[in-house]
CSV table of C-alpha atoms in Angstrom, one decimal:
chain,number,residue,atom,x,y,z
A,1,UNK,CA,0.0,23.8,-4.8
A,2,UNK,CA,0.5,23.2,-0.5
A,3,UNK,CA,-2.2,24.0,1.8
A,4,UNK,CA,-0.7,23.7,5.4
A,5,UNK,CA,-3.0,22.7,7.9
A,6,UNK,CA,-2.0,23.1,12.1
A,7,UNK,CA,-2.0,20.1,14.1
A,8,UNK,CA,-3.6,21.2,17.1
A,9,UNK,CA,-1.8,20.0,20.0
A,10,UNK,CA,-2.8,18.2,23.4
A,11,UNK,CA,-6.1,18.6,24.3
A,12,UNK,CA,-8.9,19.8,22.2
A,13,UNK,CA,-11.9,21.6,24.8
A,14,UNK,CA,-15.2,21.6,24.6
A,15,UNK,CA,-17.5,25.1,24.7
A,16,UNK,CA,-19.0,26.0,28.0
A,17,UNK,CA,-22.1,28.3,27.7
A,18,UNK,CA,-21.5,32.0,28.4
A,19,UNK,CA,-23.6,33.3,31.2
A,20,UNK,CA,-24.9,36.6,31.5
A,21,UNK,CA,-25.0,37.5,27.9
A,22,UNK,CA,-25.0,41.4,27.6
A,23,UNK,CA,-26.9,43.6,25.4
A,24,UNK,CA,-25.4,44.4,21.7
A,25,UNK,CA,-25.5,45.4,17.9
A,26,UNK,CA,-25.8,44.7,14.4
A,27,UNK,CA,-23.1,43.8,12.9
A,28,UNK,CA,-21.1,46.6,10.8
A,29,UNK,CA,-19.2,45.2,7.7
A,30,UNK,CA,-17.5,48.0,6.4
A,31,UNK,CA,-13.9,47.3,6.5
A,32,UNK,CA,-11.2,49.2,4.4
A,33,UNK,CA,-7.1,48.5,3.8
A,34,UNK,CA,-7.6,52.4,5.3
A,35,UNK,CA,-8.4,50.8,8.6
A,36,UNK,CA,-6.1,47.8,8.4
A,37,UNK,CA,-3.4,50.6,7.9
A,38,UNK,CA,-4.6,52.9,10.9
A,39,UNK,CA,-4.3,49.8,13.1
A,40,UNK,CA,-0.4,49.0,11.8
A,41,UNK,CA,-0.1,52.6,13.6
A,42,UNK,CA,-1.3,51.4,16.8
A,43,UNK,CA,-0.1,48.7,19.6
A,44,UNK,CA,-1.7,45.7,19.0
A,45,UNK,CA,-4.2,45.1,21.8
A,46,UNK,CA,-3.0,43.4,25.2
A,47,UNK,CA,-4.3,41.5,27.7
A,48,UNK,CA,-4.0,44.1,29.8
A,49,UNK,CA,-7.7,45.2,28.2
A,50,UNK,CA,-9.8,43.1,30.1
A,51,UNK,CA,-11.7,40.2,28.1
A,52,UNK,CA,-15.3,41.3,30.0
A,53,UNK,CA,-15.1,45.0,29.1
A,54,UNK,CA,-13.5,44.1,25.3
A,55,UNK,CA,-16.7,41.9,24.3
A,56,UNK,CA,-19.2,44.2,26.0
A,57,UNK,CA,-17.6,47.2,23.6
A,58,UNK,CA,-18.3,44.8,20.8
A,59,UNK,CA,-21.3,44.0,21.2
A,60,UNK,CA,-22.3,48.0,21.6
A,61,UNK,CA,-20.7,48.8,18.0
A,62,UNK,CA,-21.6,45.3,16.4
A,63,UNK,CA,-25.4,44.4,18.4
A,64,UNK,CA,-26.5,47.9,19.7
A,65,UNK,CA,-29.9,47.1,21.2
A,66,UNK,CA,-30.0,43.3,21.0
A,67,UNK,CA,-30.0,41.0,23.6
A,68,UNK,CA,-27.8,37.6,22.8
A,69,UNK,CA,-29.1,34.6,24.5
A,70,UNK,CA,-26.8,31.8,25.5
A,71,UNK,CA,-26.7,29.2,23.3
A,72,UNK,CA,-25.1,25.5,24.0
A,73,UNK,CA,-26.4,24.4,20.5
A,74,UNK,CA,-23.9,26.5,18.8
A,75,UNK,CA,-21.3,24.1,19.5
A,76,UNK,CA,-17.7,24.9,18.8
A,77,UNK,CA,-14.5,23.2,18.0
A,78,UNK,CA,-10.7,25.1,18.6
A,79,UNK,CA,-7.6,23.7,20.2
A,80,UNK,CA,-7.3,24.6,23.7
A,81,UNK,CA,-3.7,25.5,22.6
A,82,UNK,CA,-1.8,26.2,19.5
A,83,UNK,CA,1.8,25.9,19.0
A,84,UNK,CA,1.1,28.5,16.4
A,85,UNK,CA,-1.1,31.7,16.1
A,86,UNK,CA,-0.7,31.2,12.1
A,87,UNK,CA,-3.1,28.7,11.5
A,88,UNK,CA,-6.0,27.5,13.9
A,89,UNK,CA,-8.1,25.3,12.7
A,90,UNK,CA,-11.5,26.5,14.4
A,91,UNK,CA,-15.3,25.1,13.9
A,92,UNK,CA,-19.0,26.0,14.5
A,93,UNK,CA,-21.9,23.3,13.9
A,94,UNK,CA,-25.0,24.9,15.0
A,95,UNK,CA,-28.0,23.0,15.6
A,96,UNK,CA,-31.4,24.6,14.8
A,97,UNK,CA,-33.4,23.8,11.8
A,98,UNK,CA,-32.7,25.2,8.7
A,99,UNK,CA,-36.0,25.3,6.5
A,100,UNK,CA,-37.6,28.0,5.0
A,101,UNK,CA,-39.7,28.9,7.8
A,102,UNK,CA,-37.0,28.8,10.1
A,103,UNK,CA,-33.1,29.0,9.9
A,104,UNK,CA,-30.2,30.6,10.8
A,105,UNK,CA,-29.4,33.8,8.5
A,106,UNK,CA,-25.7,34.8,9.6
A,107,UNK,CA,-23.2,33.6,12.0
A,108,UNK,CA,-20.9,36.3,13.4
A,109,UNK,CA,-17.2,35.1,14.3
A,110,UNK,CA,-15.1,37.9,16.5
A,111,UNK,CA,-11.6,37.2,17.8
A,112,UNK,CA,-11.8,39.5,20.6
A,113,UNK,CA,-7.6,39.9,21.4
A,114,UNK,CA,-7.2,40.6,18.1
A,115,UNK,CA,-5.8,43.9,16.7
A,116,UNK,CA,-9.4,43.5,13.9
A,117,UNK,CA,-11.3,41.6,16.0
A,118,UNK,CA,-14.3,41.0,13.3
A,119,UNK,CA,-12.8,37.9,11.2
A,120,UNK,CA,-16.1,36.6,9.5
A,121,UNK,CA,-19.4,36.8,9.1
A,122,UNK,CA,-21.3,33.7,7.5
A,123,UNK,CA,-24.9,33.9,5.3
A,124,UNK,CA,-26.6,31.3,5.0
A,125,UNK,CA,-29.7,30.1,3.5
A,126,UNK,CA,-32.6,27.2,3.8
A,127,UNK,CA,-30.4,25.5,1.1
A,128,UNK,CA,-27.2,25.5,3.0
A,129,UNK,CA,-28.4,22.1,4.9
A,130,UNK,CA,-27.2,23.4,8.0
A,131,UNK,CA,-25.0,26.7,10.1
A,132,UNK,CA,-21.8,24.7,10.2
A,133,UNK,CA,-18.6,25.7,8.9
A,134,UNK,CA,-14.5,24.4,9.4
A,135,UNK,CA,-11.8,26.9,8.6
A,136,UNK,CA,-8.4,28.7,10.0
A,137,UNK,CA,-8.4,32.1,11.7
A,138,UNK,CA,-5.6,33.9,13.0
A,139,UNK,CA,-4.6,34.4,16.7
A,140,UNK,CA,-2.3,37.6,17.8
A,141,UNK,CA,-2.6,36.5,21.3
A,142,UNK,CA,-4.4,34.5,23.1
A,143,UNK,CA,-8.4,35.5,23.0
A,144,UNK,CA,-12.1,34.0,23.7
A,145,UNK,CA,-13.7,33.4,20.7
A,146,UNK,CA,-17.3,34.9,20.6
A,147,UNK,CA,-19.7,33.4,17.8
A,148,UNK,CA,-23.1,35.3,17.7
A,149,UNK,CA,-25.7,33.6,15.3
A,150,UNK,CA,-28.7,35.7,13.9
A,151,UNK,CA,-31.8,33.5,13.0
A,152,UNK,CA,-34.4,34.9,10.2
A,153,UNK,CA,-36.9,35.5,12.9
A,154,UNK,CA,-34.0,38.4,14.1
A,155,UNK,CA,-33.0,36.5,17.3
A,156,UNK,CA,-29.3,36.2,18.4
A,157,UNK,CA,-27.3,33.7,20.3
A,158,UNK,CA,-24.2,33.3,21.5
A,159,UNK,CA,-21.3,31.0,22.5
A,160,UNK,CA,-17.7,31.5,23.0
A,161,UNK,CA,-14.2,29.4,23.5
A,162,UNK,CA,-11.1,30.4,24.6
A,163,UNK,CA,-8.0,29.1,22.6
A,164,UNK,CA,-4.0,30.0,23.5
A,165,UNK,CA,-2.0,30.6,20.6
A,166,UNK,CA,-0.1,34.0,19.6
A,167,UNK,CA,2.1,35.9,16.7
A,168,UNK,CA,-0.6,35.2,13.9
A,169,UNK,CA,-1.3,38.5,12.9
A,170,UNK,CA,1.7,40.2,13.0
A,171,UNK,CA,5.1,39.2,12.9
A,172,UNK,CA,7.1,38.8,9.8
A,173,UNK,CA,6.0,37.6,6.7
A,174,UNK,CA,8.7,35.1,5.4
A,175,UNK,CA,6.9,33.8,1.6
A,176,UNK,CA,7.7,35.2,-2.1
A,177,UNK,CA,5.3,38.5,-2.6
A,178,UNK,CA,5.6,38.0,-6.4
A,179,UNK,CA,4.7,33.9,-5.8
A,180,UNK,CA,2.1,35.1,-3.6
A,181,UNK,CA,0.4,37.6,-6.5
A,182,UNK,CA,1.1,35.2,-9.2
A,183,UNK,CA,-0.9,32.3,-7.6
A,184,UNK,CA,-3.7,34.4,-5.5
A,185,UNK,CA,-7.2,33.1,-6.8
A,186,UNK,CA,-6.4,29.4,-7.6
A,187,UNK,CA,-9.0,27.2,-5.9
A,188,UNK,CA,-9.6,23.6,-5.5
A,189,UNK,CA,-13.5,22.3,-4.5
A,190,UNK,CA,-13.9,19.3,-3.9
A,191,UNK,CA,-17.5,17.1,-2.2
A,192,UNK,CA,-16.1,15.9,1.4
A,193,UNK,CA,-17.9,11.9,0.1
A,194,UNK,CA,-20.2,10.5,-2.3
A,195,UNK,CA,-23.1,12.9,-3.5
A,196,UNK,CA,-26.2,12.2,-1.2
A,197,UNK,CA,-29.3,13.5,-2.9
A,198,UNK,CA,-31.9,15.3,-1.0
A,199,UNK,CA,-29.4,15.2,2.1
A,200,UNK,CA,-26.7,17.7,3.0
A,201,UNK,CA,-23.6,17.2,1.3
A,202,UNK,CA,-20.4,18.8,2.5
A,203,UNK,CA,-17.8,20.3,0.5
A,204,UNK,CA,-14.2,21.8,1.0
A,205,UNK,CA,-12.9,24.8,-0.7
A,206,UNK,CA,-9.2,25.8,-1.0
A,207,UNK,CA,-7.9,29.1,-1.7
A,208,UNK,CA,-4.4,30.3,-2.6
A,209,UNK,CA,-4.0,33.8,-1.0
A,210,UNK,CA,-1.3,35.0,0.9
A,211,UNK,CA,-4.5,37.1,2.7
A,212,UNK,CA,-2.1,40.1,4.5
A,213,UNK,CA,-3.1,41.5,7.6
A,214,UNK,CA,-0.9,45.1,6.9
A,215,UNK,CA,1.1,44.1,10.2
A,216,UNK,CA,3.4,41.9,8.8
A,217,UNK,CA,6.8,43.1,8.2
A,218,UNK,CA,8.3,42.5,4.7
A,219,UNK,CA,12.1,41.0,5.3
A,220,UNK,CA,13.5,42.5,1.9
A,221,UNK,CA,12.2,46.0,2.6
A,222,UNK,CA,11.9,45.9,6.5
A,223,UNK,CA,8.5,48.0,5.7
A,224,UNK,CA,5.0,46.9,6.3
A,225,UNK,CA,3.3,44.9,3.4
A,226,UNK,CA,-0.2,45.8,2.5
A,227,UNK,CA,-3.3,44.5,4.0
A,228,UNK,CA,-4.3,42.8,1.0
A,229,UNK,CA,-7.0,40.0,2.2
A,230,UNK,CA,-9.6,37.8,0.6
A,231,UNK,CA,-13.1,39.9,1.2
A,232,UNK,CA,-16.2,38.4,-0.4
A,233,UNK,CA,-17.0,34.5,-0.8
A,234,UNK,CA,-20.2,33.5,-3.1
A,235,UNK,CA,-21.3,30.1,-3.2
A,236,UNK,CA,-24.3,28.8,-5.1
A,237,UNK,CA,-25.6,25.6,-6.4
A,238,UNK,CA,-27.7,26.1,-9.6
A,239,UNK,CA,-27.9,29.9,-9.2
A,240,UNK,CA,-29.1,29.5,-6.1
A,241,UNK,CA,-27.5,31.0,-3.0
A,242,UNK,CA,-26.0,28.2,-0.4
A,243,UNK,CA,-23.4,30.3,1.8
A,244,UNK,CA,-21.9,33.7,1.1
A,245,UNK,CA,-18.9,34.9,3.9
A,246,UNK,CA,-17.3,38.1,4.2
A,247,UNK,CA,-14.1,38.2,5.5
A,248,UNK,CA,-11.2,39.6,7.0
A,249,UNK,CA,-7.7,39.5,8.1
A,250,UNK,CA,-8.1,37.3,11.1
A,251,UNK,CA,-9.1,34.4,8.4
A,252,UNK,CA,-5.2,32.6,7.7
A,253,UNK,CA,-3.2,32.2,4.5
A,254,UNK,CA,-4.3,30.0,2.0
A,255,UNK,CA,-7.8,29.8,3.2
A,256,UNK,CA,-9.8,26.7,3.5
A,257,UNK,CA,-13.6,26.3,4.3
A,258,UNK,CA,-15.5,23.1,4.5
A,259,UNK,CA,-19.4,24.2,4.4
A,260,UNK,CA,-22.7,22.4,3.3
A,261,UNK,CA,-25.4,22.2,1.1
A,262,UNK,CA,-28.6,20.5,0.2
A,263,UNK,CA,-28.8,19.0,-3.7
A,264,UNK,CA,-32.3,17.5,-5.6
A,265,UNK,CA,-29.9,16.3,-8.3
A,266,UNK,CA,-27.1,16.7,-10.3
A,267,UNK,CA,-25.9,20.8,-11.0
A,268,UNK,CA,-23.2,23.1,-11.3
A,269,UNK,CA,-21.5,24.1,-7.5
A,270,UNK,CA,-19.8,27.4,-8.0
A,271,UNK,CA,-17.5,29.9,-6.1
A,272,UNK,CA,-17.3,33.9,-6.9
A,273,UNK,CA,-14.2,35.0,-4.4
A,274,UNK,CA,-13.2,39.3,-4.6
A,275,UNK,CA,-10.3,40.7,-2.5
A,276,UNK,CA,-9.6,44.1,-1.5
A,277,UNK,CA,-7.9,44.8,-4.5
A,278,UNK,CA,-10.4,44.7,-6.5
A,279,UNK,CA,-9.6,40.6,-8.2
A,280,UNK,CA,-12.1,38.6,-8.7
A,281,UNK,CA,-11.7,34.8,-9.2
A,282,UNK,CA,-14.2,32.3,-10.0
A,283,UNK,CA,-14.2,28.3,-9.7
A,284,UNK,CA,-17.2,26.0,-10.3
A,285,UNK,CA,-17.6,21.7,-9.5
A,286,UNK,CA,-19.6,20.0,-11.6
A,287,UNK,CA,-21.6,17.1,-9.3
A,288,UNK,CA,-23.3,14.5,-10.5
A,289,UNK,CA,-25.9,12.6,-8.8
């Protein structure tokens, strides 16, 4: 089994915080391959849409009401250019505390140039150790990056990157479709170290899914193949919740997640994955302390 991974190239940038943070809204996460399909029917968005007036609309569908404060200690890591739009490796560490008084309940990732701009949205719990997650998400052109995190308390903050990269989500799709179905589900989880009891640990999921945005051109039929995309991501430790992530087509192929949690002792790490098809695929690590 091959995971790819993008070697970002040159220089690698470091977030400055956005001022003048507008007013927004809640996040909606109702997405259907209905939708994915209506937006094969459309242009992809330009640049000719102007960046400003793009994240404002977001935040009006996805925050109405809210006001997001800028945040420097959500602190992100993206190339600062991409020789692909495929697969970015991208990166949020957020530091605020994480107990059960206080913590940070959902982290809100948008891609805003891209034709779904909505790409993931993070839970996390006092258990998860800390807001911090590593993965790949799609580019279709080049686009800011906004990351909105929602503490329990129901404030929101914000931070955004800009990264250069293009053709991710469109384009055609050049792998075996029967391959593809035949090994969607497999997973690999793995600790990122020794155990560290008491202490946040970090671990690294892989996931074998081809995850179809529905904009992708099929070479053998010249048609469109269906958005067929990883959805839903459960992680627990012990029957208790450490991160759950929905997610959508701007998340790349072969997914791959590196996240944290917080162990007493020794117990079962597992992973519940569903896609839009309806699959569901399961995977557990057993760590010992």
């Amino acid at each position: 089994m091959r995971y790819s991974h993008l070697d970002g190239e040159a220089t690698w940038i470091k977030v400055d915080v956005m001022k003048n943070p507008l007013q927004g809204a809640r996040p909606s996460y109702v997405f259907s391959s209905l939708a994915i399909l209506a937006f094969s029917a459309c242009p992809l968005r330009t640049s000719a849409q102007a960046p400003d007036a793009a994240w404002a609309a977001f935040q009006q569908s996805h925050f109405p009401g809210k006001q997001l404060e800028a945040a420097p200690f959500i602190r992100l890591t993206a190339p600062a250019r991409a020789s692909s739009g495929d697969q970015v490796p991208f990166a949020f560490s957020i530091d605020h505390p994480m107990t059960a008084q206080r913590y940070i309940k959902s982290v809100t990732l948008f891609v805003d140039a891209n034709p779904v701009p909505l790409t993931a949205v993070f839970h996390f719990h006092p258990q998860s150790g800390k807001a911090e997650i590593s993965t790949r998400i799609r580019f279709e052109s080049e686009s800011p990056v906004h990351v909105v995190a929602e503490s329990n308390d129901g404030r929101l903050y914000v931070n955004a990157i800009t990264v250069k990269a293009s053709g991710g989500c469109g384009g055609t799709s050049l792998g075996d479709n029967a391959a593809a179905m035949a090994a969607a589900g497999k997973m690999k989880i793995a600790l990122d170290g020794p155990f560290k009891r008491g202490d946040v640990n970090k671990a690294r999921l892989l996931i074998k899914h081809p995850m179809y945005t529905g904009l992708q051109r099929d070479l053998s039929t010249n048609g469109y193949r269906p958005a067929w995309f990883i959805n839903k991501i459960d992680i627990t430790y012990n029957g208790k919740p450490v991160m759950t992530a929905d997610t959508f087509i701007g998340i790349s192929e072969d997914p791959s997640i590196q996240f944290g949690f917080v162990a007493d002792g020794p117990g079962a790490l597992q992973v519940v994955i569903r896609d839009n098809a309806g699959a569901t695929f399961r995977q557990s690590l057993n760590v010992e302390g």
